[in-house]
Tab-separated table of C-alpha atoms and ligand atoms in Angstrom:
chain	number	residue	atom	x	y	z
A	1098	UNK	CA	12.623	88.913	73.657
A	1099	UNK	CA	11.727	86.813	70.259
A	1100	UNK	CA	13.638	84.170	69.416
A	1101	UNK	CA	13.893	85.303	65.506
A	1102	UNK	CA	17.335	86.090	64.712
A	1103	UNK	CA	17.461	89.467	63.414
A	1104	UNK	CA	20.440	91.372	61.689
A	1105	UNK	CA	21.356	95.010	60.608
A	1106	UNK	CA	22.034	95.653	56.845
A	1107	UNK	CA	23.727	98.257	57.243
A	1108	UNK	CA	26.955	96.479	58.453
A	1109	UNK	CA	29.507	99.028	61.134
A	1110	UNK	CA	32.500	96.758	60.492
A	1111	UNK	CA	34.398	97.390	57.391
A	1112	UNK	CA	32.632	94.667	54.811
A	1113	UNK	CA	31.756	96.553	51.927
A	1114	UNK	CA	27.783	97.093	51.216
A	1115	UNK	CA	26.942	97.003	47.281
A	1116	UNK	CA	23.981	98.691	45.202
A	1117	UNK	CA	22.063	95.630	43.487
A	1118	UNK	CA	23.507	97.912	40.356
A	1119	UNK	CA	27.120	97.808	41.768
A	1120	UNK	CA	28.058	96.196	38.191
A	1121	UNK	CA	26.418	98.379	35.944
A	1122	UNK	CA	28.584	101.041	37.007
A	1123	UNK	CA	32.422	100.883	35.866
A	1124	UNK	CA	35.191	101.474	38.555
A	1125	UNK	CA	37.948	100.501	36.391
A	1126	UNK	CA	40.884	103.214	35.942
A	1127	UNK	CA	41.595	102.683	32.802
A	1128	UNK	CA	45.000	104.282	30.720
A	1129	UNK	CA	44.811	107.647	28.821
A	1130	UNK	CA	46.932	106.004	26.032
A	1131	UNK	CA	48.189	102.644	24.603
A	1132	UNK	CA	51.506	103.621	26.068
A	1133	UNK	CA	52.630	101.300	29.286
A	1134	UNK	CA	49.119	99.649	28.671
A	1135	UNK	CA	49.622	96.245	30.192
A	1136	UNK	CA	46.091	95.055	28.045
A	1137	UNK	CA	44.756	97.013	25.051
A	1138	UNK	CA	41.159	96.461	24.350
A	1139	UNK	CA	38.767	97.728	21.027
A	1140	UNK	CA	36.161	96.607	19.803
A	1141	UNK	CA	35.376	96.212	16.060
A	1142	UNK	CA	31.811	96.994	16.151
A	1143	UNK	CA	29.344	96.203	13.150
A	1144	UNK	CA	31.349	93.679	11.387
A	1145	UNK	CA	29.698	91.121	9.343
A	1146	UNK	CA	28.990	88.175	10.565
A	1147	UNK	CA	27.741	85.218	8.648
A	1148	UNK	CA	27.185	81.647	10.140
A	1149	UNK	CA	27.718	78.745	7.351
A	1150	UNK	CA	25.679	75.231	7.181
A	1151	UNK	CA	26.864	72.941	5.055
A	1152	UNK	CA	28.141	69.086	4.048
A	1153	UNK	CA	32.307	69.759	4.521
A	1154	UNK	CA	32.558	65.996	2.282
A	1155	UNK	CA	30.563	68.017	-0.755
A	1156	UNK	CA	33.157	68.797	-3.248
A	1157	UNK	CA	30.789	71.105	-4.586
A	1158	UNK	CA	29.788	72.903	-1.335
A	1159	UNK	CA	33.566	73.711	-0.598
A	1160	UNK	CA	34.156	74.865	-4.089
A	1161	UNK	CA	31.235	77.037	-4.149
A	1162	UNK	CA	32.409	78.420	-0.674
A	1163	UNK	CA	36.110	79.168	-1.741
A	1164	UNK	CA	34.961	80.870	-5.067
A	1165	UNK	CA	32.621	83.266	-3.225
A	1166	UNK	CA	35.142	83.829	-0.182
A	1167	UNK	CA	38.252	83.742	-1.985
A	1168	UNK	CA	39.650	81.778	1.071
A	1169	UNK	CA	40.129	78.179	1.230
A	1170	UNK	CA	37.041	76.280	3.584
A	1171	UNK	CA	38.729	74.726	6.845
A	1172	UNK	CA	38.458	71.468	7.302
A	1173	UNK	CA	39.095	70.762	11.020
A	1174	UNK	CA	39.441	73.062	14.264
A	1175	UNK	CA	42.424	74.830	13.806
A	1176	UNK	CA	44.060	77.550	11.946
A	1177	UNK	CA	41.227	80.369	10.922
A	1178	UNK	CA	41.132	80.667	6.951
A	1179	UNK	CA	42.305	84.321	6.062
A	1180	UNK	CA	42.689	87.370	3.708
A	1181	UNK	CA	43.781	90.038	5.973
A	1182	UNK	CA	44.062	92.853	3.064
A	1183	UNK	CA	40.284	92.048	2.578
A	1184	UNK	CA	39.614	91.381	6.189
A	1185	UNK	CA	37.430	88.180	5.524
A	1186	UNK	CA	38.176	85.268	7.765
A	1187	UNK	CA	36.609	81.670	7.587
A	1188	UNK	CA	36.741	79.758	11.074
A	1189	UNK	CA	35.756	75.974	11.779
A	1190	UNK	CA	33.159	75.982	14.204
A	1191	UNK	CA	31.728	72.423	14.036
A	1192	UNK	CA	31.977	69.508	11.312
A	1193	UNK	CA	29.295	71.476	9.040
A	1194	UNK	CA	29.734	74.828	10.496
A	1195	UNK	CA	31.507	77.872	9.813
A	1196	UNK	CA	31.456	81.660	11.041
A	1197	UNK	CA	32.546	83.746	8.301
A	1198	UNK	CA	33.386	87.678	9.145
A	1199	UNK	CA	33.592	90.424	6.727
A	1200	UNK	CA	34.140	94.288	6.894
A	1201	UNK	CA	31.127	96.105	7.889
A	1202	UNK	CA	28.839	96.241	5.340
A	1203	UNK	CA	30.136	93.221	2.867
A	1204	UNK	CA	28.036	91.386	4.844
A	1205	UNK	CA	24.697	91.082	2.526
A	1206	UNK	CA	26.890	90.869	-0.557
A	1207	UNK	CA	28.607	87.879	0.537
A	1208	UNK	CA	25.859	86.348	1.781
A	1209	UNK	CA	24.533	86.648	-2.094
A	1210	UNK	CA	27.598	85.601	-3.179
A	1211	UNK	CA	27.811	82.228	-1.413
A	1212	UNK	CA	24.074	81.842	-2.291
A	1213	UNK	CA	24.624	82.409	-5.891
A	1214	UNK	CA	27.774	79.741	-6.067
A	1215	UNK	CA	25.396	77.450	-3.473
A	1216	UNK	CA	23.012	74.903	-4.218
A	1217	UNK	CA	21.275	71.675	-2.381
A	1218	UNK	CA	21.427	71.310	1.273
A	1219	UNK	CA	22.837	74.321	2.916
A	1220	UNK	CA	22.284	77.657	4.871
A	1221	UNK	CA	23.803	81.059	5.328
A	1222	UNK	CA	22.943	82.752	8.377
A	1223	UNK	CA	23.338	86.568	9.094
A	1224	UNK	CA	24.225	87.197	12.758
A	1225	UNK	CA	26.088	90.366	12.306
A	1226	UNK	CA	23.132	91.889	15.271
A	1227	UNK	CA	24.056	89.174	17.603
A	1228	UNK	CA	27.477	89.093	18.064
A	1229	UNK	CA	30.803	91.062	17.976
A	1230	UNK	CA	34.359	91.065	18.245
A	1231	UNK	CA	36.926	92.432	20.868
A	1232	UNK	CA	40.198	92.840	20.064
A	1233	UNK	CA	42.571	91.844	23.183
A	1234	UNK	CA	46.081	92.844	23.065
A	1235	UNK	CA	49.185	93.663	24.741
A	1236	UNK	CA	51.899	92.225	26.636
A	1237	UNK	CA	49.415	90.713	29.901
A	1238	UNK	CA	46.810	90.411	27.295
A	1239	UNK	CA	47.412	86.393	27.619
A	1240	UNK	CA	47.166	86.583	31.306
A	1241	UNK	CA	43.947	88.161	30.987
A	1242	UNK	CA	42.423	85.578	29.258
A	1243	UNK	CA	44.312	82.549	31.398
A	1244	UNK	CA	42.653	84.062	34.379
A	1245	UNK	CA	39.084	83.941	32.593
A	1246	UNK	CA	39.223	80.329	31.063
A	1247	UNK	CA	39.856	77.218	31.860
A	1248	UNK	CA	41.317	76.297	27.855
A	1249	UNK	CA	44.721	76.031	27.655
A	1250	UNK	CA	47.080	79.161	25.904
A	1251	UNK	CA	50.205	78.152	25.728
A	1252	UNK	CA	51.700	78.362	22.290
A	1253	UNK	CA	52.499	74.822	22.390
A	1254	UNK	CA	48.255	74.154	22.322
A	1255	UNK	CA	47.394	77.608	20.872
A	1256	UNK	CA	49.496	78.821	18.153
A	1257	UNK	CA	49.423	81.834	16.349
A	1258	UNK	CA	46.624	81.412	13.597
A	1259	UNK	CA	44.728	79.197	15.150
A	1260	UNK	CA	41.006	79.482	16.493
A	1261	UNK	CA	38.363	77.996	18.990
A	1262	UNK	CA	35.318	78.270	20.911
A	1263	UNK	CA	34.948	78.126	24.679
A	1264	UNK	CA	33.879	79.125	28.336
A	1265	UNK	CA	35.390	82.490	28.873
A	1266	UNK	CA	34.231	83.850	32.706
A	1267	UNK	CA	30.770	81.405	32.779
A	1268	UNK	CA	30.182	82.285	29.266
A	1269	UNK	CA	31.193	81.498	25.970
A	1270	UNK	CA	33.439	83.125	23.325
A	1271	UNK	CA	35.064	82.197	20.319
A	1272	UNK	CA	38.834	83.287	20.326
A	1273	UNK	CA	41.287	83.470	17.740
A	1274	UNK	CA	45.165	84.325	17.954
A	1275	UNK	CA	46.293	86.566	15.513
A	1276	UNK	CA	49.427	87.308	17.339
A	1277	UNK	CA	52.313	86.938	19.903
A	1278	UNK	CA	50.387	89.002	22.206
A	1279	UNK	CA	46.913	89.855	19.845
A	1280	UNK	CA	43.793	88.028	20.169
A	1281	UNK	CA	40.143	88.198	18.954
A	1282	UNK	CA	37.091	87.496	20.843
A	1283	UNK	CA	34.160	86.870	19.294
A	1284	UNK	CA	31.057	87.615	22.310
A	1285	UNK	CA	27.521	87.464	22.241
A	1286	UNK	CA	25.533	90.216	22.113
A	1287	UNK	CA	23.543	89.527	24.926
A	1288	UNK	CA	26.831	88.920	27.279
A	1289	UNK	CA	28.800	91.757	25.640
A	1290	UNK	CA	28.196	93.924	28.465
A	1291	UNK	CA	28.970	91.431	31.075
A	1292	UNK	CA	32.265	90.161	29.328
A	1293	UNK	CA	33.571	93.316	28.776
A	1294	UNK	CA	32.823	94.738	32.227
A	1295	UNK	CA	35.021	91.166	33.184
A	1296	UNK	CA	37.587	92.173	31.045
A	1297	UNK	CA	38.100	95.605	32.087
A	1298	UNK	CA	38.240	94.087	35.496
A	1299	UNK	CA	40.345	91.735	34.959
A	1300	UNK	CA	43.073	93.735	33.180
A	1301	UNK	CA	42.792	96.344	35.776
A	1302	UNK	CA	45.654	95.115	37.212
A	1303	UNK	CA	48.107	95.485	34.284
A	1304	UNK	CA	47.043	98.704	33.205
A	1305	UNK	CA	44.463	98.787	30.437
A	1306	UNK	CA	43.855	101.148	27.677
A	1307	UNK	CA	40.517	100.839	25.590
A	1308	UNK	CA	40.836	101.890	22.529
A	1309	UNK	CA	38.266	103.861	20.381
B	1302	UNK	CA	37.557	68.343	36.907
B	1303	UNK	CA	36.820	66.103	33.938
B	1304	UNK	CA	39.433	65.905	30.363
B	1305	UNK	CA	37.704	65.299	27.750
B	1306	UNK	CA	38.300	64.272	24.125
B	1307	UNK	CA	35.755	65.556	21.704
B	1308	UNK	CA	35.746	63.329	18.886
B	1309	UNK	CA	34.387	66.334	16.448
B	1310	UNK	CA	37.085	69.121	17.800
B	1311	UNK	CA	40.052	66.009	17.792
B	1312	UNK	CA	40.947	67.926	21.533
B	1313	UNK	CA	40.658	67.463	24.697
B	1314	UNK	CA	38.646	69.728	26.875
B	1315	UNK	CA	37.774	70.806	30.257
B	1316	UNK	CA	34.255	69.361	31.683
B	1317	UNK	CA	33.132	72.863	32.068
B	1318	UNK	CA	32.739	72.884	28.164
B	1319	UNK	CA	30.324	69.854	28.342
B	1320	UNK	CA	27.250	68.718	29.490
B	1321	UNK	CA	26.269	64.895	30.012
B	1322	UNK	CA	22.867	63.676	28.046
B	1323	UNK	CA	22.372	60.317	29.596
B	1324	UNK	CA	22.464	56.762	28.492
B	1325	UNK	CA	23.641	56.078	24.780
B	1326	UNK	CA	23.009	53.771	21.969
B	1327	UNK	CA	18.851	54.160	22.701
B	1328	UNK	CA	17.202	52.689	19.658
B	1329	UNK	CA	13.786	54.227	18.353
B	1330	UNK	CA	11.510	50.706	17.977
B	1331	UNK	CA	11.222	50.731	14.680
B	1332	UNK	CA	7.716	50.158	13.925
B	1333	UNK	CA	5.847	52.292	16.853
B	1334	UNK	CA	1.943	51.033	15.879
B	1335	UNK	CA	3.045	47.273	16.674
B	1336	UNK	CA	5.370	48.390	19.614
B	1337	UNK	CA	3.674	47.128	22.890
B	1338	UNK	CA	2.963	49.752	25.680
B	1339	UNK	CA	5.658	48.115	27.926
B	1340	UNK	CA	8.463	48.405	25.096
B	1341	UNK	CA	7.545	51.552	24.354
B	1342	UNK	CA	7.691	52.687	28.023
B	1343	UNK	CA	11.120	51.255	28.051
B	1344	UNK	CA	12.180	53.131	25.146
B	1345	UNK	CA	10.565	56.652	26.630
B	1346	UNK	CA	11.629	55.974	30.047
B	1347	UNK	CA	13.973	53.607	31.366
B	1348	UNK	CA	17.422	54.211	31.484
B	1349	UNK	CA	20.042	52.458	32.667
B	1350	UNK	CA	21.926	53.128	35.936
B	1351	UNK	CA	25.149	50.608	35.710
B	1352	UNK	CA	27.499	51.113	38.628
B	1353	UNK	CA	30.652	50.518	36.501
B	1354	UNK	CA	30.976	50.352	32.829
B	1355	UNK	CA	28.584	52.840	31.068
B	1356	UNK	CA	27.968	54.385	27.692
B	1357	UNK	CA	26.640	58.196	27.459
B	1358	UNK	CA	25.642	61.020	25.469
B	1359	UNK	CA	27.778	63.781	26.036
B	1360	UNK	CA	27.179	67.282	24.467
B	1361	UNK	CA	29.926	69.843	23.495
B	1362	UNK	CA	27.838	72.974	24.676
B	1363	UNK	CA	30.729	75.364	24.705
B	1364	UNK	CA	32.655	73.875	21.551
B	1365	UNK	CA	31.452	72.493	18.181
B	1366	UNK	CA	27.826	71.429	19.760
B	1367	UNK	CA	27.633	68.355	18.668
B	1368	UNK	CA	26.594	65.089	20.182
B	1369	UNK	CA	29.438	61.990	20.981
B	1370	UNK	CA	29.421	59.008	23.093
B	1371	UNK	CA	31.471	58.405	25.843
B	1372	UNK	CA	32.546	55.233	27.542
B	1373	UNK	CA	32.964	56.037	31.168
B	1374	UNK	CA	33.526	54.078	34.390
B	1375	UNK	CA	30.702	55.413	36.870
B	1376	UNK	CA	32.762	54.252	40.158
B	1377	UNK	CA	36.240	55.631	39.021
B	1378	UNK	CA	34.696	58.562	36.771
B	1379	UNK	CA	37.658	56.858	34.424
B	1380	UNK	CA	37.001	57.781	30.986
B	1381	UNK	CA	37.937	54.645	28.858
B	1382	UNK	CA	36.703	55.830	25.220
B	1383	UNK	CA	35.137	58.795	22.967
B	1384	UNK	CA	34.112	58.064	19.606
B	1385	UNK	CA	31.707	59.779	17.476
B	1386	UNK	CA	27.163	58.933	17.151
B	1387	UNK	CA	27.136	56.125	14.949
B	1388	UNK	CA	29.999	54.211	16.165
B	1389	UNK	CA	29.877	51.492	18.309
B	1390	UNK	CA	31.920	51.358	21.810
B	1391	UNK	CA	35.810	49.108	21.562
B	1392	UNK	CA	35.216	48.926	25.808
B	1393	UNK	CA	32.309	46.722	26.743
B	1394	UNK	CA	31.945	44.793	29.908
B	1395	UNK	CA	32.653	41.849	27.565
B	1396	UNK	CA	35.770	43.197	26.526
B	1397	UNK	CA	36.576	44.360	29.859
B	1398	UNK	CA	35.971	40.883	31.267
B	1399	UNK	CA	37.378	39.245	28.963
B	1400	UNK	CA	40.753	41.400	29.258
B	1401	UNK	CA	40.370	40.130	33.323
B	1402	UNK	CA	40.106	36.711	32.675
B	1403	UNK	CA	43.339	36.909	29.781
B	1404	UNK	CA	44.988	38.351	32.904
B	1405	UNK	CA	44.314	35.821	35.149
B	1406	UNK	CA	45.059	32.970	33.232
B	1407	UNK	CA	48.674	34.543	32.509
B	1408	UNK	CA	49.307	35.051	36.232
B	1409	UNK	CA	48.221	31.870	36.634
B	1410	UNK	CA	50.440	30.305	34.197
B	1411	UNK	CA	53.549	32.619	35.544
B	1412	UNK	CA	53.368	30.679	38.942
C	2726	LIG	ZN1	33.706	69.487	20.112
């Protein structure tokens, strides 16, 4: 008899065996309709999505942002500059950094925009390819996203308005509140798949309806 | 689990958002051709390993992304200070000691 420990893989007791593709396949039940829905989840593919490099102490710079935007620049982390009848929003993502998101398609024209009211040391970038953005809602929508992150929600820290960027589930996302119980994540595009196979998961639990 | 203040994002945050970058406050020499091989190995090479008081780079990976410094006890894992690149630390072992001695003289002026 060898001495080399040997073991079957093909376990008789009842621990579950999983395909190495176990994850690419979705399990989750989700809802037929919004109604009940404990977590409401669409995503608002092919927005545009502009990143902004700039000097926030140039009076010019902010100027020539504001006139092209038609939203005031922010200045710190905080509240996420907005025009929701245009859908353009303007959010602080560093001291000379902003992501800008338009409709789909006012993308390029912006981006000509702030380079026409633009001069000296700056950059637009277009990332519209390598992101996009999740809308999370619903009554358990906030545990959803407690269970996935270590930032703290409460309204005391995260108000309504107000925007960040973060570890969401050993990634990263940028997320917004635009409600009591209505958030935006903003995902890469190489973790979309991941993070939104995570959030199905996790809402699982509350009932979740994903919206087309 | 680590709270830390980012100076750029005025918030704290957990560690998870962060990664550490080593020692702080390295300065380039600032005239490389007449910079001998021993300071220059210095500057490339040697850090500092303090048990105690030390001053890091820390880096906001998940956040703004930016660089800070960060005053930090290496025994207690106490975090005494942030403050942004280009600002110099307000704890130093000299203030710390200092602060010690002020201390001891009072209690010895209580008895
Ligand atoms: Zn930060």
């Amino acid at each position: 008899m060898s001495e080399i420990a040997t073991f079957n893989a093909h376990p008789t007791v009842a621990v579950r065996a999983e395909s190495p593709l176990a994850f690419s396949r979705v399990t989750v039940a989700t809802l037929a309709s919004a109604q009940g829905a404990g977590v409401c989840i669409r995503e608002r593919a092919l927005l545009g999505h502009l990143i902004l490099r700039g000097k926030a102490d140039d009076a010019g710079f902010r100027a020539g942002v504001e006139s092209a935007l038609g939203v005031s620049l922010p200045l710190k982390m905080g509240p996420v500059s907005r025009d929701d009848g245009r859908g353009v929003s303007v959010q602080w993502m560093s001291p000379d950094e902003w992501l800008i998101v338009v409709p789909a398609g006012e993308d390029l024209a912006t981006e000509q925009r702030l380079r026409a009211a633009l001069s000296g040391h700056y950059a637009v970038m277009q990332v519209s390819g390598a992101q996009t953005l999740l809308e999370l809602s619903g009554p358990n929508a906030l545990e959803v996203l407690k269970k996935s992150a270590g930032y703290d929600f409460h309204p005391r820290n995260f108000p309504v308005g107000k925007g960040i960027s973060t570890t969401l589930a050993k990634s990263t996302a940028v997320i917004r509140r635009t409600g009591d119980t209505q958030w935006e994540l903003i995902i890469r595009r190489s973790f979309a798949d991941y993070l939104f196979r995570w959030l199905l998961d996790a809402s699982e639990e509350y009932g979740v309806f994903v919206a087309r | 689990m680590l709270h830390i203040y980012c100076p750029h994002c005025d918030e704290y945050r957990e560690e998870e958002e962060f990664r550490p970058k080593g020692e702080a406050h390295i300065a380039r020499p600032a005239d490389p051709e007449n910079t001998s091989d021993e300071d220059w190995g210095n500057y490339l090479f040697f850090r500092k390993n303090p048990r105690g008081l030390h001053h890091e780079q820390w880096f906001h990976s998940a956040g703004c992304r930016k660089f800070f410094n960060v005053t930090r006890d290496t025994v207690s894992y106490e975090i005494l200070e942030t403050y942004k690149p280009g600002q110099q630390p307000t704890v130093t072992a000299e203030s710390r000691q200092a602060q010690a001695s002020a201390q001891a003289s009072n209690q010895g002026a209580a008895k």
